């Protein structure tokens, strides 16, 4: 139920209690006018009519994935769909998001949606939202708070599972290609972001289990420019060769590919060539898979708008949504060298990218 509607119902209930009290004490008539009942009903109808106001604090616009995520939210929470969306771009700064959330509270929005910059540092401002009676829905990256009642629900990807899927593919691929002890570099995402933590951990677990050689892990900040800069430095440092370039999103992969090609190295699926692995499966990312520049692309679905709307509709109906909602995601590859991977006892098929596959995607 919408917060504003709840307040009006509560106010109406208090008014009724006061009226009953006055009547019992002989302070008024024992009869109830039809106009009074009509006003009460109209108040409830008026409160539930009109657009639902949603304040959305987006972390920024650092990648193609983020652009698709923003578009999904904007198209879902449109005026035509019965919403008023107040959008704020935090430009990668947590302090901007904190300020935006406080602004949403001041504007008395019905719901606050946050795609957080990092996991920590949210307790105080989310407590302020809770005190104001505004449900908070977290999307994409998680938050690490002492009291999880500070947010209503979270929806997004299982980033560590993504990392484990990619690592399982790399293991099977290395075995198929005769790469005994793969030399790997990890171009990490923004340090402290859930996607970075999960994907880094997924790789590190495989490195420790298989005795792989992880040459370096350095943040590319989820951007193409930084990904290129980091890759250029790594190529100068590791002249004995790199087998796998593990990029924690598509944009970093695009930058890494530019650096690799500019330095005269080959990218591909043959032994001795650099193998680029990525996450997100944006259209541009899958285009690079089809072209043979990215070998593996593990999906991270950005279309969170409809999922968040589903949670809001549950709340509007007085229902309790699931606290955590993971989205289902796929694995895409250049060829069928690896047909499926197994992670924690579950098997995941690998989809070979074709133009038809790309054309069928919504982002």
Tab-separated table of C-alpha atoms in Angstrom:
chain	number	residue	atom	x	y	z
A	1	UNK	CA	0.000	0.000	0.000
A	2	UNK	CA	1.258	3.392	-0.890
A	3	UNK	CA	2.686	5.385	2.015
A	4	UNK	CA	0.515	8.456	1.360
A	5	UNK	CA	-2.617	6.311	1.203
A	6	UNK	CA	-1.642	4.659	4.481
A	7	UNK	CA	-1.261	8.069	6.115
A	8	UNK	CA	-4.731	9.157	4.954
A	9	UNK	CA	-6.336	5.928	6.123
A	10	UNK	CA	-4.590	6.289	9.462
A	11	UNK	CA	-5.776	9.889	9.744
A	12	UNK	CA	-9.327	8.813	8.929
A	13	UNK	CA	-9.203	6.092	11.552
A	14	UNK	CA	-8.020	8.557	14.184
A	15	UNK	CA	-10.808	10.970	13.230
A	16	UNK	CA	-13.388	8.199	13.605
A	17	UNK	CA	-12.016	7.270	17.023
A	18	UNK	CA	-12.214	10.904	18.162
A	19	UNK	CA	-15.797	11.222	16.883
A	20	UNK	CA	-16.811	8.054	18.696
A	21	UNK	CA	-15.208	9.346	21.880
A	22	UNK	CA	-17.125	12.633	21.711
A	23	UNK	CA	-20.415	10.797	21.096
A	24	UNK	CA	-19.856	8.474	24.030
A	25	UNK	CA	-19.279	11.490	26.271
A	26	UNK	CA	-22.485	13.164	25.049
A	27	UNK	CA	-20.573	15.695	22.974
A	28	UNK	CA	-22.445	15.076	19.692
A	29	UNK	CA	-25.242	13.373	17.859
A	30	UNK	CA	-25.453	9.622	17.751
A	31	UNK	CA	-26.386	9.723	14.055
A	32	UNK	CA	-23.872	9.582	11.182
A	33	UNK	CA	-24.447	11.766	8.150
A	34	UNK	CA	-24.269	10.266	4.664
A	35	UNK	CA	-22.002	13.095	3.577
A	36	UNK	CA	-19.460	12.141	6.242
A	37	UNK	CA	-19.309	8.582	4.986
A	38	UNK	CA	-19.024	9.830	1.429
A	39	UNK	CA	-16.071	12.084	2.309
A	40	UNK	CA	-14.255	9.200	3.960
A	41	UNK	CA	-14.646	7.061	0.860
A	42	UNK	CA	-13.578	9.904	-1.411
A	43	UNK	CA	-10.460	10.435	0.653
A	44	UNK	CA	-9.355	6.849	0.083
A	45	UNK	CA	-10.088	7.036	-3.633
A	46	UNK	CA	-8.261	10.318	-4.014
A	47	UNK	CA	-5.233	8.977	-2.179
A	48	UNK	CA	-4.970	5.945	-4.421
A	49	UNK	CA	-5.450	7.901	-7.646
A	50	UNK	CA	-2.785	9.829	-9.490
A	51	UNK	CA	0.712	8.689	-10.406
A	52	UNK	CA	2.970	6.699	-8.110
A	53	UNK	CA	6.099	8.748	-7.488
A	54	UNK	CA	9.392	6.867	-7.731
A	55	UNK	CA	12.761	8.416	-6.940
A	56	UNK	CA	15.578	6.552	-8.709
A	57	UNK	CA	19.237	7.176	-7.902
A	58	UNK	CA	21.394	5.655	-10.646
A	59	UNK	CA	25.092	5.141	-9.995
A	60	UNK	CA	26.106	6.769	-13.286
A	61	UNK	CA	26.507	6.128	-16.999
A	62	UNK	CA	29.842	4.355	-17.060
A	63	UNK	CA	28.920	1.555	-19.450
A	64	UNK	CA	26.564	0.298	-22.139
A	65	UNK	CA	25.030	-1.990	-19.499
A	66	UNK	CA	24.277	0.978	-17.265
A	67	UNK	CA	22.661	2.850	-20.158
A	68	UNK	CA	20.384	-0.130	-20.823
A	69	UNK	CA	19.575	-0.355	-17.115
A	70	UNK	CA	18.604	3.331	-16.981
A	71	UNK	CA	16.462	3.042	-20.097
A	72	UNK	CA	14.650	0.042	-18.632
A	73	UNK	CA	13.782	2.053	-15.519
A	74	UNK	CA	12.717	5.146	-17.454
A	75	UNK	CA	10.529	3.254	-19.912
A	76	UNK	CA	8.861	1.288	-17.111
A	77	UNK	CA	8.199	4.191	-14.749
A	78	UNK	CA	6.689	6.501	-17.337
A	79	UNK	CA	3.680	8.793	-17.089
A	80	UNK	CA	1.860	6.549	-19.555
A	81	UNK	CA	2.284	3.654	-17.106
A	82	UNK	CA	0.964	5.676	-14.173
A	83	UNK	CA	4.219	6.843	-12.600
A	84	UNK	CA	6.143	10.005	-11.943
A	85	UNK	CA	9.860	9.217	-12.066
A	86	UNK	CA	12.387	11.501	-10.403
A	87	UNK	CA	15.732	10.429	-11.850
A	88	UNK	CA	19.165	11.287	-10.485
A	89	UNK	CA	22.556	10.404	-12.002
A	90	UNK	CA	25.105	10.132	-9.185
A	91	UNK	CA	28.100	10.303	-11.547
A	92	UNK	CA	29.855	7.472	-9.693
A	93	UNK	CA	29.833	9.336	-6.348
A	94	UNK	CA	28.202	7.897	-3.260
A	95	UNK	CA	27.819	11.341	-1.676
A	96	UNK	CA	25.668	12.329	-4.652
A	97	UNK	CA	23.442	9.320	-4.074
A	98	UNK	CA	23.060	10.091	-0.377
A	99	UNK	CA	22.052	13.650	-1.271
A	100	UNK	CA	19.596	12.344	-3.883
A	101	UNK	CA	17.945	9.971	-1.409
A	102	UNK	CA	17.539	12.794	1.101
A	103	UNK	CA	16.016	14.910	-1.642
A	104	UNK	CA	13.574	12.100	-2.456
A	105	UNK	CA	12.610	11.950	1.221
A	106	UNK	CA	11.991	15.703	1.284
A	107	UNK	CA	9.796	15.366	-1.814
A	108	UNK	CA	7.824	12.622	-0.047
A	109	UNK	CA	8.088	10.127	-2.908
A	110	UNK	CA	6.164	6.870	-2.685
A	111	UNK	CA	9.177	4.629	-3.382
A	112	UNK	CA	12.943	5.045	-3.513
A	113	UNK	CA	14.994	2.892	-5.889
A	114	UNK	CA	18.791	2.871	-5.605
A	115	UNK	CA	21.494	1.318	-7.774
A	116	UNK	CA	24.320	1.829	-5.243
A	117	UNK	CA	27.880	2.808	-6.084
A	118	UNK	CA	29.380	0.480	-3.473
A	119	UNK	CA	28.041	-1.895	-0.829
A	120	UNK	CA	28.932	-0.019	2.367
A	121	UNK	CA	28.009	3.358	3.830
A	122	UNK	CA	24.210	3.282	3.570
A	123	UNK	CA	22.954	2.724	7.122
A	124	UNK	CA	22.305	6.360	8.061
A	125	UNK	CA	20.465	7.538	4.945
A	126	UNK	CA	18.422	4.333	4.610
A	127	UNK	CA	17.385	4.724	8.250
A	128	UNK	CA	16.158	8.209	7.343
A	129	UNK	CA	14.061	6.735	4.533
A	130	UNK	CA	12.681	4.075	6.854
A	131	UNK	CA	11.802	6.698	9.465
A	132	UNK	CA	9.924	8.602	6.743
A	133	UNK	CA	7.962	5.462	5.893
A	134	UNK	CA	9.288	5.190	2.341
A	135	UNK	CA	10.061	1.693	1.016
A	136	UNK	CA	13.528	1.387	-0.534
A	137	UNK	CA	14.226	-1.071	-3.347
A	138	UNK	CA	17.868	-1.845	-4.156
A	139	UNK	CA	18.786	-2.840	-7.709
A	140	UNK	CA	21.925	-4.287	-9.294
A	141	UNK	CA	24.618	-3.906	-6.636
A	142	UNK	CA	23.855	-4.903	-3.067
A	143	UNK	CA	24.159	-2.903	0.146
A	144	UNK	CA	25.909	-4.059	3.304
A	145	UNK	CA	23.870	-2.727	6.234
A	146	UNK	CA	23.624	-3.752	9.888
A	147	UNK	CA	19.831	-3.991	9.700
A	148	UNK	CA	18.395	-5.420	6.489
A	149	UNK	CA	14.978	-3.987	7.332
A	150	UNK	CA	16.408	-0.679	6.099
A	151	UNK	CA	15.482	-1.775	2.585
A	152	UNK	CA	12.390	-3.581	1.365
A	153	UNK	CA	13.798	-5.746	-1.406
A	154	UNK	CA	16.786	-6.260	-3.664
A	155	UNK	CA	16.732	-7.390	-7.285
A	156	UNK	CA	19.737	-8.126	-9.454
A	157	UNK	CA	22.346	-10.647	-10.521
A	158	UNK	CA	24.263	-13.306	-8.628
A	159	UNK	CA	27.665	-11.827	-9.434
A	160	UNK	CA	29.709	-14.539	-7.761
A	161	UNK	CA	27.811	-17.185	-9.715
A	162	UNK	CA	28.601	-15.208	-12.873
A	163	UNK	CA	32.283	-15.328	-11.952
A	164	UNK	CA	32.110	-19.045	-11.225
A	165	UNK	CA	30.427	-19.718	-14.571
A	166	UNK	CA	33.129	-17.796	-16.407
A	167	UNK	CA	35.889	-19.579	-14.481
A	168	UNK	CA	34.338	-22.995	-15.179
A	169	UNK	CA	34.242	-22.127	-18.879
A	170	UNK	CA	37.886	-21.001	-18.788
A	171	UNK	CA	38.903	-24.283	-17.147
A	172	UNK	CA	37.111	-26.396	-19.755
A	173	UNK	CA	38.378	-24.197	-22.579
A	174	UNK	CA	41.994	-24.357	-21.386
A	175	UNK	CA	41.802	-28.143	-21.186
A	176	UNK	CA	40.308	-28.362	-24.686
A	177	UNK	CA	43.025	-26.101	-26.126
A	178	UNK	CA	45.905	-27.702	-24.247
A	179	UNK	CA	46.721	-24.695	-22.055
A	180	UNK	CA	48.246	-26.377	-18.993
A	181	UNK	CA	48.663	-23.505	-16.525
A	182	UNK	CA	46.806	-20.461	-17.833
A	183	UNK	CA	48.351	-17.047	-17.256
A	184	UNK	CA	45.531	-14.659	-16.415
A	185	UNK	CA	45.072	-10.931	-15.872
A	186	UNK	CA	41.932	-9.603	-14.222
A	187	UNK	CA	40.687	-6.136	-15.177
A	188	UNK	CA	38.396	-5.615	-12.222
A	189	UNK	CA	35.366	-3.378	-11.956
A	190	UNK	CA	34.928	-0.510	-9.523
A	191	UNK	CA	36.457	-1.743	-6.276
A	192	UNK	CA	33.813	-2.359	-3.625
A	193	UNK	CA	30.932	-2.724	-6.090
A	194	UNK	CA	28.972	-5.970	-5.798
A	195	UNK	CA	29.726	-6.954	-9.393
A	196	UNK	CA	33.458	-6.482	-8.817
A	197	UNK	CA	33.442	-8.406	-5.552
A	198	UNK	CA	31.460	-11.333	-6.931
A	199	UNK	CA	33.263	-11.662	-10.262
A	200	UNK	CA	36.687	-11.265	-8.662
A	201	UNK	CA	35.851	-13.884	-6.031
A	202	UNK	CA	34.537	-16.293	-8.661
A	203	UNK	CA	37.831	-16.105	-10.532
A	204	UNK	CA	40.023	-16.209	-7.420
A	205	UNK	CA	38.298	-19.351	-6.181
A	206	UNK	CA	39.122	-21.088	-9.480
A	207	UNK	CA	42.700	-19.787	-9.470
A	208	UNK	CA	43.270	-21.236	-5.997
A	209	UNK	CA	41.558	-24.533	-6.833
A	210	UNK	CA	43.330	-25.111	-10.147
A	211	UNK	CA	46.761	-23.617	-9.509
A	212	UNK	CA	46.374	-21.046	-12.285
A	213	UNK	CA	48.780	-18.146	-12.590
A	214	UNK	CA	46.898	-14.919	-11.832
A	215	UNK	CA	49.456	-12.362	-12.933
A	216	UNK	CA	47.580	-9.275	-11.770
A	217	UNK	CA	44.187	-7.908	-10.757
A	218	UNK	CA	43.711	-4.156	-11.267
A	219	UNK	CA	40.562	-2.054	-11.470
A	220	UNK	CA	39.412	-0.770	-14.845
A	221	UNK	CA	36.515	1.029	-13.138
A	222	UNK	CA	34.011	-0.569	-15.535
A	223	UNK	CA	34.983	1.926	-18.284
A	224	UNK	CA	36.486	1.467	-21.728
A	225	UNK	CA	39.124	4.177	-21.272
A	226	UNK	CA	40.397	2.769	-17.990
A	227	UNK	CA	40.233	-0.785	-19.317
A	228	UNK	CA	42.481	0.218	-22.200
A	229	UNK	CA	44.881	2.038	-19.883
A	230	UNK	CA	45.168	-0.940	-17.529
A	231	UNK	CA	45.655	-3.396	-20.393
A	232	UNK	CA	48.396	-1.262	-21.945
A	233	UNK	CA	50.294	-1.337	-18.649
A	234	UNK	CA	49.817	-5.102	-18.279
A	235	UNK	CA	51.108	-5.802	-21.798
A	236	UNK	CA	54.294	-3.890	-21.029
A	237	UNK	CA	54.740	-5.749	-17.751
A	238	UNK	CA	54.000	-9.352	-18.795
A	239	UNK	CA	55.987	-9.906	-21.947
A	240	UNK	CA	56.158	-13.672	-21.431
A	241	UNK	CA	52.544	-13.918	-22.501
A	242	UNK	CA	48.968	-13.724	-21.254
A	243	UNK	CA	46.447	-16.476	-21.975
A	244	UNK	CA	43.204	-15.093	-20.566
A	245	UNK	CA	42.162	-11.460	-20.181
A	246	UNK	CA	39.308	-11.538	-17.673
A	247	UNK	CA	37.372	-8.279	-18.017
A	248	UNK	CA	34.652	-7.658	-15.468
A	249	UNK	CA	32.370	-5.905	-17.966
A	250	UNK	CA	32.020	-5.357	-21.719
A	251	UNK	CA	33.330	-1.809	-21.770
A	252	UNK	CA	36.575	-2.829	-20.091
A	253	UNK	CA	36.852	-5.592	-22.697
A	254	UNK	CA	36.453	-3.079	-25.533
A	255	UNK	CA	39.308	-1.017	-24.075
A	256	UNK	CA	41.478	-4.084	-23.503
A	257	UNK	CA	40.942	-5.234	-27.103
A	258	UNK	CA	42.048	-1.828	-28.408
A	259	UNK	CA	45.233	-2.044	-26.333
A	260	UNK	CA	45.979	-5.624	-27.385
A	261	UNK	CA	45.520	-4.938	-31.080
A	262	UNK	CA	47.467	-1.667	-30.934
A	263	UNK	CA	50.374	-3.554	-29.373
A	264	UNK	CA	50.372	-6.053	-32.251
A	265	UNK	CA	49.086	-9.085	-30.355
A	266	UNK	CA	46.448	-11.470	-31.682
A	267	UNK	CA	43.071	-12.104	-30.098
A	268	UNK	CA	41.164	-15.279	-30.811
A	269	UNK	CA	40.438	-18.886	-30.030
A	270	UNK	CA	43.709	-20.510	-31.090
A	271	UNK	CA	46.500	-21.540	-28.743
A	272	UNK	CA	49.008	-18.733	-28.362
A	273	UNK	CA	46.440	-16.010	-28.900
A	274	UNK	CA	44.966	-13.917	-26.114
A	275	UNK	CA	41.510	-15.019	-25.031
A	276	UNK	CA	39.239	-12.223	-23.825
A	277	UNK	CA	36.399	-13.047	-21.429
A	278	UNK	CA	33.771	-10.512	-20.466
A	279	UNK	CA	30.494	-9.925	-18.626
A	280	UNK	CA	27.217	-8.141	-19.469
A	281	UNK	CA	26.259	-9.412	-22.974
A	282	UNK	CA	25.287	-6.006	-24.304
A	283	UNK	CA	24.568	-5.843	-28.044
A	284	UNK	CA	28.053	-4.454	-28.649
A	285	UNK	CA	29.524	-7.159	-26.439
A	286	UNK	CA	27.820	-9.937	-28.365
A	287	UNK	CA	28.839	-8.300	-31.632
A	288	UNK	CA	32.443	-8.663	-30.418
A	289	UNK	CA	31.795	-12.327	-29.629
A	290	UNK	CA	30.432	-12.909	-33.130
A	291	UNK	CA	33.480	-11.132	-34.522
A	292	UNK	CA	35.757	-13.404	-32.517
A	293	UNK	CA	37.337	-10.735	-30.328
A	294	UNK	CA	35.547	-11.818	-27.153
A	295	UNK	CA	35.508	-15.584	-26.650
A	296	UNK	CA	33.165	-15.773	-23.644
A	297	UNK	CA	30.515	-13.308	-22.493
A	298	UNK	CA	28.612	-14.105	-19.300
A	299	UNK	CA	25.198	-12.461	-19.079
A	300	UNK	CA	24.271	-9.772	-16.584
A	301	UNK	CA	20.690	-8.770	-17.380
A	302	UNK	CA	20.098	-4.999	-16.965
A	303	UNK	CA	16.333	-4.947	-17.558
A	304	UNK	CA	15.373	-4.295	-13.945
A	305	UNK	CA	12.495	-1.894	-14.573
A	306	UNK	CA	9.741	-4.537	-14.901
A	307	UNK	CA	11.150	-6.450	-11.927
A	308	UNK	CA	11.091	-3.366	-9.711
A	309	UNK	CA	7.577	-2.561	-10.907
A	310	UNK	CA	6.481	-6.071	-9.928
A	311	UNK	CA	7.761	-5.430	-6.395
A	312	UNK	CA	5.942	-2.090	-6.231
A	313	UNK	CA	2.715	-3.695	-7.415
A	314	UNK	CA	3.030	-6.294	-4.659
A	315	UNK	CA	3.520	-3.552	-2.085
A	316	UNK	CA	0.582	-1.596	-3.486
A	317	UNK	CA	-1.558	-4.706	-3.031
A	318	UNK	CA	-0.433	-5.078	0.571
A	319	UNK	CA	1.712	-8.117	-0.196
A	320	UNK	CA	5.236	-8.887	0.982
A	321	UNK	CA	7.757	-9.334	-1.859
A	322	UNK	CA	10.764	-11.630	-1.647
A	323	UNK	CA	13.666	-9.928	0.090
A	324	UNK	CA	16.144	-11.087	-2.555
A	325	UNK	CA	15.358	-11.784	-6.214
A	326	UNK	CA	18.095	-13.102	-8.495
A	327	UNK	CA	17.535	-12.904	-12.243
A	328	UNK	CA	18.200	-15.873	-14.523
A	329	UNK	CA	21.135	-15.390	-16.886
A	330	UNK	CA	22.916	-17.219	-19.703
A	331	UNK	CA	26.429	-17.843	-21.022
A	332	UNK	CA	27.414	-16.895	-24.575
A	333	UNK	CA	30.507	-17.975	-26.529
A	334	UNK	CA	32.130	-17.699	-29.945
A	335	UNK	CA	31.948	-21.420	-30.695
A	336	UNK	CA	30.989	-24.771	-29.198
A	337	UNK	CA	34.417	-25.682	-27.822
A	338	UNK	CA	32.636	-25.796	-24.447
A	339	UNK	CA	28.997	-26.835	-24.647
A	340	UNK	CA	28.116	-26.539	-20.965
A	341	UNK	CA	29.657	-25.768	-17.597
A	342	UNK	CA	28.970	-27.113	-14.129
A	343	UNK	CA	28.955	-24.888	-11.051
A	344	UNK	CA	28.088	-26.099	-7.564
A	345	UNK	CA	26.387	-29.199	-8.921
A	346	UNK	CA	24.250	-27.371	-11.482
A	347	UNK	CA	24.772	-27.478	-15.245
A	348	UNK	CA	24.501	-24.362	-17.410
A	349	UNK	CA	24.394	-24.589	-21.226
A	350	UNK	CA	26.611	-22.373	-23.361
A	351	UNK	CA	24.902	-20.560	-26.247
A	352	UNK	CA	26.917	-20.056	-29.434
A	353	UNK	CA	26.430	-16.492	-30.659
A	354	UNK	CA	24.873	-16.001	-34.083
A	355	UNK	CA	23.373	-12.917	-35.698
A	356	UNK	CA	19.928	-14.352	-34.967
A	357	UNK	CA	20.820	-14.597	-31.281
A	358	UNK	CA	21.922	-10.974	-31.214
A	359	UNK	CA	18.864	-9.759	-33.118
A	360	UNK	CA	16.625	-11.485	-30.607
A	361	UNK	CA	18.081	-9.645	-27.626
A	362	UNK	CA	16.272	-6.729	-25.945
A	363	UNK	CA	19.458	-4.922	-24.935
